[in-house]
């Protein structure tokens, strides 16, 4: 793959394993440094979503950490109190009321009730917080997507990361934060039970053994979380293929072709072949991890059994009471569970923070389409404009060769320029450069004598009214689809109707059930109307009329219109442009006859330039294209 000019790299790379003992600190600092950086990023994100969220999570974590030992201590006291009574052959009822057992029972149930309340409240707040964090992350992604360079979208690495960020990043941050605070709870719980166990002579070594036995299983857990992450990354192509092939089969636009060519079974087979490749490795990971867990579960079980026997024996011989038995065995189980949870959660937090990298990388993506000057000027509006290309060359990021080579020309005020050339010649690319969606790799483009890069970008964009080949179709109503051309303008019925009449939208809108308020596409509304490609195209043209821009650009806007409709649109355009500078690309050369200047682009180079008559007289490429087309046209219409 070509270097990506500083664009988004696959930004999580495993730190390089240490080469020597001296190299270990470097490895650890990279491993943990990256982790903490990502973790604080998440913390900041959640904090900014709502300060109450991390505060609430921290409170719940403390509560969950402290409560288990309190419950165990109360239970111990209750059981020991009862055992004393049993050992004395039973006591009178009056002694029960004064024994304190009643208060302990009340305390125990109050404790259980409190846990229940805290759990329900925190569960509800957690869900609310989850929704808020998801929306906050989506907001950040949408805000960022407003400014990311178009060139970034051409970079597959960037695109994949953006999709992943969009899909994954929403639910991960809160999950990671809750898990981290779960670790805090486990640490507090662990310490509190260790205090209980280590204060009993003879139990301290048992405690240490129990802790030690939990470690390997936890390490397996940690290791497999990492393997899992790397596997998911490694097989992301297969997973995307699975999504793609299953998506294709339910795609409304593709269903006709799939039915008529009988493609469904082939796509299903392709889905399964991607799944097979993905599943093979995944199954191996799952099976191996389970095998390890079973092994360690047996070891832990046997060790615990030995300790339970030892403690039970002490109760039997009267060295300790029955309440102590429940406290100690419970504490041993809790210590083992806490150690495993600690390491396992750390693994899963670690894995989660790696996924967050996609989001961080996306949000940090550098924007290059920015003004080159500190105080960029707005474009002067409402005047005729001159555009000059000076030795402009362009290469798409990551591509092997230039798509445009050393192009120079001028469009004078009020002129109409037609771009002509075969498919793939570079016409659309030239328009993308003219509108500063991309910057040239070499040379410069001047608008009214100043480099495009010196203008304020938003004001520059507003100067152009453009209809792309792949113009937008929005699931909004007709009126809204037109008004998108200029959201700063108040959308009066008059303005909408005016734009519609110029683009022949009016003819079909009046036949629609709801007129201008008819919802388009059947994505949200049952009564949504589906338009034909040609009708959509007219709507896109109406949008450009509505935009009140100074420079009109049409990139094969009439591709789906019949020859007569196309001619109508072009002559309409010609009338309406009121001496506006206009650029259009059309594969039908008959429309080029209208232009003041025609550029013939061939394989990225400017081959010929002149008006229709001049180019015909030259008998070069334009002449060849024109005569071939008009011959075909005459043949077709005969
Ligand atoms: P035209 O409009 O004349 O049909 P384009 O300007 O769309 O031609 O494309 C010119 C060349 O640039 C083609 O070879 C096309 O494959 C390539 N190209 C277009 N868009 C991209 C892109 N985003 N990334 C890389 N190459 C591209």
XYZ file of C-alpha atoms and ligand atoms in Angstrom:
665
model
C 0.000 0.000 0.000
C 1.158 3.506 -0.772
C 2.129 5.827 2.061
C -0.897 7.781 3.107
C 0.443 11.291 3.354
C 0.028 11.435 7.104
C -3.532 10.304 6.977
C -5.074 7.929 9.394
C -2.899 4.923 9.898
C -4.088 1.677 11.472
C -3.371 3.315 14.769
C -3.401 0.423 17.162
C -0.249 -1.491 16.626
C 0.927 -3.977 19.173
C 3.934 -2.546 20.990
C 7.027 -4.266 19.647
C 7.919 -7.092 22.067
C 11.042 -6.381 24.167
C 14.256 -7.499 22.518
C 16.224 -7.692 25.741
C 15.691 -7.264 29.469
C 16.727 -3.630 29.114
C 13.967 -3.148 26.586
C 11.219 -4.314 28.978
C 10.495 -0.848 30.510
C 9.971 0.539 27.000
C 7.556 -2.278 26.185
C 5.614 -1.859 29.419
C 5.411 1.890 29.075
C 4.088 1.569 25.511
C 1.603 -1.095 26.558
C 0.272 0.740 29.605
C 0.892 4.268 28.317
C -1.421 3.571 25.391
C -3.944 2.023 27.719
C -4.057 4.990 30.105
C -4.214 7.465 27.256
C -7.232 5.698 25.869
C -8.767 5.285 29.287
C -8.548 8.974 30.161
C -10.000 9.796 26.817
C -13.048 7.702 27.664
C -13.287 9.231 31.120
C -13.251 12.721 29.633
C -15.858 11.755 27.081
C -18.234 10.382 29.712
C -17.527 13.307 32.048
C -18.385 15.766 29.275
C -21.591 13.884 28.502
C -22.750 14.439 32.086
C -20.686 15.020 35.223
C -23.188 12.983 37.197
C -22.430 9.807 35.240
C -18.897 9.049 36.486
C -19.824 10.341 39.958
C -22.769 7.969 40.111
C -20.709 5.067 38.807
C -17.992 5.765 41.395
C -20.539 5.863 44.214
C -22.060 2.551 43.122
C -18.587 1.028 42.832
C -17.704 2.012 46.399
C -21.016 0.729 47.652
C -20.620 -2.598 45.851
C -17.092 -2.945 47.180
C -17.962 -2.356 50.820
C -21.305 -4.125 51.171
C -20.393 -7.839 50.737
C -18.164 -7.928 53.804
C -20.779 -6.109 55.868
C -23.390 -8.702 54.872
C -21.047 -11.564 55.705
C -20.182 -10.086 59.106
C -23.853 -9.632 60.016
C -24.638 -13.226 58.940
C -21.709 -14.499 61.005
C -23.024 -12.739 64.122
C -26.558 -14.072 63.579
C -25.404 -17.673 63.119
C -22.986 -17.525 66.057
C -25.763 -16.096 68.280
C -28.107 -18.884 67.234
C -25.424 -21.519 67.735
C -24.804 -20.318 71.309
C -28.498 -20.767 72.016
C -28.467 -24.248 70.449
C -25.346 -25.205 72.407
C -27.147 -24.219 75.587
C -29.990 -26.559 74.741
C -32.260 -23.675 73.743
C -33.003 -20.463 75.707
C -36.279 -18.876 76.876
C -38.080 -16.601 74.385
C -37.450 -13.496 76.499
C -33.692 -14.068 76.037
C -34.204 -13.986 72.246
C -35.624 -10.431 72.394
C -32.689 -9.206 74.431
C -29.994 -11.219 72.568
C -29.430 -8.649 69.818
C -30.243 -11.252 67.124
C -33.425 -9.344 66.327
C -31.460 -6.145 65.605
C -28.980 -8.087 63.526
C -31.808 -9.582 61.475
C -33.345 -6.139 60.974
C -29.921 -4.805 59.982
C -29.462 -7.728 57.588
C -32.757 -7.110 55.807
C -32.215 -3.342 55.775
C -28.865 -4.097 54.174
C -30.486 -6.340 51.557
C -33.142 -3.739 50.851
C -30.513 -1.042 50.446
C -28.612 -3.204 47.960
C -31.795 -3.787 46.015
C -32.621 -0.082 45.913
C -29.090 0.966 44.921
C -29.008 -1.720 42.236
C -32.329 -0.695 40.719
C -31.568 3.011 40.801
C -28.089 2.542 39.406
C -29.427 0.145 36.739
C -31.946 2.747 35.585
C -29.437 5.581 35.655
C -26.911 3.429 33.867
C -29.324 2.846 31.010
C -30.090 6.548 30.789
C -26.374 7.358 30.911
C -25.791 4.729 28.195
C -28.263 6.434 25.858
C -26.669 9.814 26.527
C -23.133 8.617 25.919
C -24.150 6.887 22.672
C -25.763 10.088 21.436
C -22.770 12.174 22.516
C -20.386 9.911 20.598
C -22.662 9.982 17.537
C -22.795 13.776 17.819
C -19.020 13.991 17.856
C -18.787 11.651 14.878
C -21.361 13.676 12.921
C -19.695 16.985 13.812
C -16.353 15.603 12.718
C -17.721 14.200 9.478
C -18.689 17.779 8.522
C -15.073 18.727 8.188
C -13.156 15.567 7.283
C -11.482 15.966 3.881
C -13.105 14.155 1.002
C -9.709 12.638 0.351
C -9.950 10.823 3.699
C -13.070 9.057 2.467
C -11.053 7.658 -0.433
C -8.682 5.984 1.969
C -9.968 2.466 2.742
C -8.151 2.345 6.094
C -9.837 5.554 7.132
C -13.182 4.411 5.841
C -13.051 1.146 7.741
C -12.130 2.943 10.936
C -14.892 5.445 10.509
C -17.427 2.670 10.013
C -16.108 0.811 13.038
C -16.172 3.954 15.135
C -19.704 4.632 14.055
C -20.843 1.112 14.836
C -18.863 0.338 17.959
C -17.855 3.461 19.726
C -21.250 4.394 21.086
C -21.774 1.645 23.594
C -18.151 0.980 24.476
C -17.170 4.019 26.588
C -19.737 3.575 29.327
C -19.198 -0.156 29.348
C -15.468 0.325 29.834
C -15.983 2.853 32.589
C -18.454 0.610 34.443
C -16.061 -2.296 34.136
C -13.222 -0.175 35.487
C -15.282 0.859 38.443
C -16.206 -2.808 38.814
C -12.485 -3.381 39.275
C -12.479 -0.753 42.013
C -15.367 -2.583 43.732
C -13.505 -5.865 43.462
C -10.358 -4.337 44.959
C -12.279 -2.947 47.939
C -14.125 -6.226 48.406
C -10.895 -8.178 48.133
C -9.129 -6.012 50.703
C -12.030 -6.182 53.136
C -12.200 -9.985 52.980
C -8.412 -10.241 53.201
C -8.550 -8.191 56.406
C -11.073 -10.668 57.801
C -9.124 -13.754 56.728
C -5.635 -12.520 57.613
C -6.770 -11.576 61.111
C -7.497 -15.241 61.852
C -4.381 -17.235 62.768
C -3.946 -20.248 60.513
C -5.993 -18.789 57.665
C -3.419 -16.456 56.171
C -1.533 -19.124 54.223
C -4.801 -20.610 52.997
C -5.740 -17.168 51.702
C -2.480 -16.840 49.832
C -2.887 -20.287 48.229
C -6.442 -19.438 47.165
C -5.261 -16.221 45.572
C -2.377 -17.930 43.836
C -4.653 -20.637 42.407
C -6.978 -18.028 40.857
C -4.168 -16.310 38.997
C -3.578 -18.783 36.108
C -7.241 -18.928 35.195
C -7.371 -15.175 35.213
C -4.280 -14.967 33.029
C -5.890 -17.346 30.543
C -8.879 -15.045 30.499
C -6.718 -11.993 29.888
C -4.719 -13.698 27.165
C -7.797 -14.862 25.348
C -9.367 -11.378 25.430
C -6.295 -10.134 23.600
C -6.308 -13.028 21.171
C -9.967 -12.388 20.572
C -9.348 -8.748 19.746
C -6.526 -9.544 17.384
C -8.567 -12.239 15.746
C -11.473 -9.859 15.211
C -9.125 -7.349 13.648
C -7.443 -9.962 11.548
C -10.725 -11.316 10.240
C -12.421 -7.977 9.843
C -12.425 -8.468 6.084
C -14.422 -11.712 6.415
C -16.864 -10.118 8.826
C -17.357 -7.184 6.509
C -17.873 -9.572 3.617
C -20.539 -11.372 5.651
C -22.297 -8.067 6.322
C -21.945 -7.078 2.713
C -23.370 -10.264 1.211
C -26.235 -10.488 3.679
C -26.898 -6.764 3.063
C -26.893 -7.134 -0.717
C -29.732 -9.650 -0.562
C -32.029 -7.255 1.265
C -31.002 -4.158 -0.677
C -34.028 -2.603 -2.312
C -32.039 -1.229 -5.227
C -30.417 -4.552 -6.035
C -33.367 -6.859 -5.627
C -34.406 -6.654 -9.313
C -31.015 -7.723 -10.623
C -30.605 -10.391 -7.983
C -33.985 -11.917 -8.856
C -33.551 -11.838 -12.633
C -29.955 -13.056 -12.727
C -30.694 -15.586 -9.959
C -27.849 -14.304 -7.806
C -29.254 -15.031 -4.368
C -27.784 -18.520 -3.957
C -24.388 -17.343 -5.110
C -24.381 -14.518 -2.570
C -25.581 -16.858 0.170
C -22.722 -19.216 -0.744
C -20.262 -16.319 -0.628
C -21.652 -15.314 2.771
C -21.053 -18.831 4.073
C -17.592 -19.103 2.639
C -16.632 -15.874 4.462
C -18.345 -17.183 7.594
C -16.487 -20.490 7.344
C -13.123 -18.719 7.267
C -14.104 -16.526 10.208
C -15.726 -19.302 12.207
C -12.829 -21.737 11.918
C -10.448 -19.517 13.849
C -13.104 -18.302 16.248
C -14.170 -21.824 17.173
C -10.581 -22.782 17.875
C -10.209 -19.816 20.217
C -13.450 -20.567 22.059
C -12.686 -24.285 22.452
C -9.121 -23.701 23.661
C -10.176 -21.073 26.134
C -12.879 -23.330 27.565
C -10.441 -26.229 27.881
C -8.103 -24.082 29.932
C -10.962 -22.864 32.098
C -12.140 -26.383 32.825
C -8.624 -27.383 33.849
C -8.282 -24.453 36.220
C -11.821 -24.891 37.545
C -10.858 -28.441 38.612
C -7.668 -27.230 40.327
C -9.521 -24.386 42.091
C -12.368 -26.708 43.067
C -10.056 -29.283 44.627
C -8.059 -26.652 46.573
C -11.216 -25.032 47.867
C -12.623 -28.396 48.878
C -9.504 -29.080 50.970
C -9.868 -25.757 52.760
C -13.587 -26.191 53.328
C -12.834 -29.581 54.902
C -10.212 -28.009 57.178
C -12.555 -25.249 58.326
C -15.475 -27.649 58.771
C -13.239 -29.849 60.911
C -12.496 -26.878 63.169
C -16.221 -26.248 63.681
C -16.678 -29.936 64.401
C -13.998 -29.964 67.072
C -15.389 -26.758 68.631
C -12.435 -24.538 67.772
C -14.666 -22.118 65.845
C -18.412 -21.462 65.584
C -20.815 -22.155 62.753
C -21.099 -18.432 61.889
C -17.328 -18.345 61.503
C -17.574 -21.249 59.040
C -19.910 -19.300 56.755
C -17.812 -16.156 57.092
C -14.483 -17.855 56.308
C -15.673 -20.106 53.501
C -17.622 -17.193 52.026
C -14.540 -14.990 52.339
C -12.363 -17.599 50.614
C -14.802 -17.858 47.722
C -15.031 -14.066 47.513
C -11.240 -13.671 47.477
C -10.916 -16.204 44.654
C -13.742 -14.599 42.692
C -12.330 -11.108 43.213
C -8.880 -12.088 41.937
C -10.369 -13.696 38.817
C -12.750 -10.809 38.213
C -9.927 -8.344 38.632
C -7.719 -9.885 36.014
C -10.565 -10.807 33.673
C -12.064 -7.310 33.858
C -8.685 -5.756 33.286
C -8.449 -7.916 30.139
C -11.844 -6.910 28.907
C -11.226 -3.227 29.692
C -7.972 -3.477 27.810
C -9.762 -5.043 24.841
C -12.469 -2.376 24.977
C -10.011 0.493 24.975
C -8.411 -0.919 21.839
C -11.730 -0.610 20.025
C -11.969 2.993 21.165
C -8.859 3.681 19.096
C -11.033 3.757 15.995
C -12.998 6.627 17.429
C -9.964 8.529 18.660
C -8.241 8.160 15.310
C -11.333 9.320 13.460
C -11.872 12.333 15.693
C -8.207 13.295 15.420
C -8.152 13.038 11.636
C -6.405 16.126 10.315
C -8.243 18.448 7.988
C -6.211 19.774 5.083
C -8.877 21.654 3.171
C -8.457 24.768 5.313
C -7.630 28.333 4.334
C -3.923 28.899 3.813
C -4.109 32.352 5.398
C -4.845 33.290 9.005
C -7.630 35.713 8.027
C -9.215 34.195 4.954
C -11.393 36.484 2.847
C -14.927 35.572 1.840
C -15.592 35.338 -1.881
C -17.147 38.532 -3.179
C -20.687 37.516 -4.137
C -23.137 38.637 -6.764
C -20.494 39.460 -9.372
C -19.267 37.600 -12.429
C -16.268 35.389 -11.656
C -13.118 34.384 -13.441
C -11.519 30.995 -12.856
C -7.969 30.156 -13.872
C -6.238 26.781 -13.740
C -2.441 27.151 -13.742
C -0.504 23.976 -14.500
C -2.775 21.914 -12.313
C -1.967 18.253 -11.715
C -3.744 15.921 -9.349
C -3.316 12.453 -7.962
C -5.801 10.765 -5.590
C -4.271 9.867 -2.233
C -2.797 6.394 -2.407
C -3.145 6.235 -6.227
C -0.247 5.322 -8.489
C -0.604 7.966 -11.179
C -1.862 11.463 -11.847
C -5.485 11.744 -12.888
C -4.996 15.289 -14.200
C -1.775 16.407 -15.814
C -0.628 19.977 -16.121
C -3.962 21.575 -16.970
C -4.135 25.327 -17.711
C -7.143 27.349 -18.887
C -9.288 30.336 -17.945
C -13.025 30.752 -17.714
C -13.861 34.420 -18.064
C -16.719 36.236 -16.401
C -20.082 34.985 -17.585
C -18.598 32.327 -19.838
C -20.003 28.835 -20.255
C -17.434 26.087 -20.258
C -18.116 22.535 -21.412
C -15.909 19.637 -20.393
C -15.825 16.853 -22.895
C -14.015 13.546 -22.913
C -14.429 9.799 -22.534
C -15.429 8.146 -19.277
C -12.625 8.236 -16.764
C -10.833 11.087 -18.541
C -10.822 13.228 -15.370
C -13.757 15.619 -15.882
C -15.416 15.075 -12.498
C -12.037 15.273 -10.819
C -11.459 18.648 -12.425
C -14.748 19.846 -10.964
C -13.819 18.496 -7.536
C -10.646 20.590 -7.719
C -12.462 23.659 -8.971
C -14.854 23.488 -6.017
C -11.973 22.782 -3.615
C -13.221 19.416 -2.442
C -9.601 18.439 -3.079
C -6.460 20.530 -3.441
C -4.259 20.103 -6.525
C -1.092 18.077 -6.062
C 0.739 20.664 -8.197
C -0.155 24.017 -9.715
C -2.887 26.355 -8.514
C -6.445 27.383 -9.184
C -7.393 31.054 -9.031
C -10.819 32.520 -8.452
C -10.948 36.194 -9.392
C -7.167 36.250 -9.375
C -6.711 34.725 -5.910
C -5.733 31.169 -5.024
C -8.766 29.136 -3.880
C -6.784 28.271 -0.758
C -6.866 31.889 0.359
C -10.641 32.019 0.668
C -12.830 31.137 3.585
C -13.895 27.569 2.735
C -17.565 27.896 3.628
C -17.972 31.091 1.638
C -16.171 29.462 -1.277
C -18.483 26.445 -1.206
C -21.514 28.729 -1.193
C -20.333 30.352 -4.406
C -20.970 27.129 -6.337
C -24.276 25.595 -7.246
C -23.540 22.073 -8.303
C -25.311 19.003 -9.538
C -23.131 15.934 -9.402
C -23.558 12.796 -11.421
C -24.386 10.995 -8.202
C -26.571 13.769 -6.832
C -28.251 13.288 -3.467
C -31.654 11.725 -3.025
C -33.024 12.522 0.381
C -35.867 10.810 2.182
C -37.603 14.141 2.809
C -40.534 15.720 1.033
C -40.284 17.465 -2.351
C -40.189 20.947 -0.854
C -37.406 20.015 1.570
C -35.429 18.309 -1.178
C -35.403 21.570 -3.107
C -34.836 23.835 -0.115
C -31.656 21.908 0.790
C -30.035 23.951 -1.994
C -29.830 26.920 0.334
C -30.787 26.447 3.959
C -29.959 30.055 4.761
C -32.839 31.250 2.615
C -36.403 31.259 3.895
C -38.193 28.602 1.889
C -41.222 30.401 0.535
C -43.692 28.638 -1.716
C -42.846 31.156 -4.387
C -39.118 30.411 -4.359
C -39.724 26.653 -4.376
C -42.189 26.893 -7.234
C -39.858 29.123 -9.183
C -36.972 26.654 -8.887
C -39.352 23.821 -9.818
C -40.638 25.509 -12.910
C -37.093 26.133 -14.140
C -36.163 22.478 -13.853
C -39.404 20.921 -15.072
C -40.081 19.512 -11.592
C -43.352 21.341 -11.569
C -44.793 19.120 -14.299
C -44.640 15.995 -12.162
C -45.064 17.547 -8.707
C -48.517 18.704 -9.548
C -49.534 15.118 -10.210
C -48.208 13.880 -6.850
C -50.846 13.230 -4.163
C -49.441 15.737 -1.675
C -47.879 18.177 -4.140
C -44.738 19.725 -2.693
C -45.412 18.055 0.665
C -45.311 14.533 -0.747
C -42.724 12.499 1.180
C -40.203 10.869 -1.117
C -38.841 7.322 -0.825
C -40.588 4.666 1.186
C -38.073 4.503 4.034
C -40.073 6.229 6.742
C -43.498 6.873 5.320
C -46.016 4.317 4.082
C -47.265 6.863 1.559
C -43.755 7.836 0.433
C -43.451 8.236 -3.345
C -40.701 6.655 -5.386
C -39.486 8.875 -8.213
C -37.858 7.750 -11.426
C -34.155 8.483 -11.913
C -35.001 11.249 -14.370
C -37.407 12.847 -11.890
C -34.784 12.748 -9.159
C -32.405 14.380 -11.553
C -34.836 17.213 -12.219
C -35.211 17.646 -8.489
C -31.432 17.932 -8.134
C -31.448 20.559 -10.862
C -34.211 22.458 -9.018
C -32.017 22.393 -5.935
C -29.162 23.981 -7.868
C -31.472 26.687 -9.225
C -32.723 27.337 -5.730
C -29.172 27.753 -4.429
C -28.696 31.242 -5.950
C -25.044 30.556 -6.485
C -22.673 32.577 -8.660
C -21.014 29.704 -10.501
C -23.200 26.902 -11.790
C -21.737 23.480 -12.299
C -23.481 20.550 -13.909
C -21.653 17.251 -13.970
C -23.573 15.121 -16.467
C -26.752 16.200 -14.748
C -28.874 15.048 -17.602
C -27.512 11.544 -17.975
C -30.877 9.938 -17.228
C -32.958 12.335 -19.252
C -33.995 11.749 -22.812
C -32.380 13.863 -25.494
C -35.314 16.257 -25.731
C -35.565 16.785 -21.972
C -31.828 17.339 -21.872
C -31.970 19.961 -24.573
C -34.797 21.691 -22.705
C -32.819 21.761 -19.480
C -29.716 23.100 -21.128
C -31.453 25.855 -23.002
C -33.344 26.720 -19.813
C -30.047 26.880 -18.026
C -28.595 29.002 -20.713
C -31.442 31.503 -20.431
C -31.398 31.573 -16.690
C -27.800 31.863 -15.941
C -27.914 35.631 -16.303
C -24.278 35.858 -17.265
C -23.260 33.573 -14.452
C -20.094 31.601 -15.013
C -21.196 28.065 -15.852
C -19.352 24.784 -16.202
C -20.947 21.622 -17.435
C -19.907 18.142 -18.281
C -22.048 16.304 -20.731
C -21.574 13.113 -22.618
C -23.983 14.375 -25.270
C -21.865 16.675 -27.325
C -24.878 18.366 -28.869
C -25.182 20.345 -25.616
C -21.557 21.438 -25.886
C -22.497 23.523 -28.901
C -24.008 26.011 -26.439
C -20.717 26.572 -24.668
C -18.401 29.537 -25.158
C -15.443 27.337 -24.546
C -15.028 23.584 -24.773
C -12.187 21.657 -23.133
C -11.465 18.208 -24.483
C -9.919 16.133 -21.727
C -8.211 12.937 -22.697
C -6.627 10.668 -20.147
C -6.030 13.564 -17.711
C -4.541 15.908 -20.314
C -6.088 18.959 -21.925
C -6.081 17.981 -25.608
C -8.097 20.732 -27.279
C -9.694 24.020 -26.310
C -11.996 26.355 -28.269
C -15.633 26.855 -29.202
C -17.652 24.341 -31.181
C -16.872 25.845 -34.539
C -13.140 26.193 -33.861
C -12.870 22.624 -32.662
C -14.858 21.288 -35.584
C -12.575 23.174 -37.933
C -9.532 21.638 -36.246
C -10.886 18.178 -37.144
C -9.221 16.705 -34.083
C -10.556 14.642 -31.125
C -13.660 16.788 -30.619
C -14.542 16.548 -34.274
C -14.134 12.771 -34.123
C -16.315 12.433 -31.008
C -18.927 14.814 -32.329
C -19.296 13.238 -35.716
C -19.441 9.715 -34.239
C -22.181 10.776 -31.857
C -24.248 12.745 -34.283
C -24.043 9.912 -36.782
C -25.316 7.489 -34.140
C -28.022 9.926 -33.151
C -29.186 10.396 -36.710
C -29.220 6.613 -37.220
C -31.234 6.116 -34.020
C -33.819 8.697 -34.868
C -34.295 7.598 -38.446
P -14.777 11.353 -15.670
O -15.589 12.311 -14.879
O -14.079 11.983 -16.816
O -15.533 10.139 -16.114
P -13.311 10.976 -13.188
O -12.765 12.314 -12.905
O -14.515 10.536 -12.440
O -13.574 10.822 -14.777
O -12.167 9.900 -12.960
C -10.878 10.044 -13.501
C -10.012 8.908 -12.983
O -9.819 9.051 -11.611
C -10.590 7.538 -13.212
O -9.535 6.700 -13.650
C -11.073 7.115 -11.870
O -10.913 5.725 -11.713
C -10.128 7.863 -10.929
N -10.813 8.204 -9.675
C -11.983 8.856 -9.561
N -12.289 9.033 -8.256
C -11.303 8.479 -7.550
C -11.028 8.355 -6.156
N -11.858 8.838 -5.250
N -9.882 7.723 -5.797
C -9.030 7.243 -6.703
N -9.229 7.334 -8.027
C -10.343 7.947 -8.460
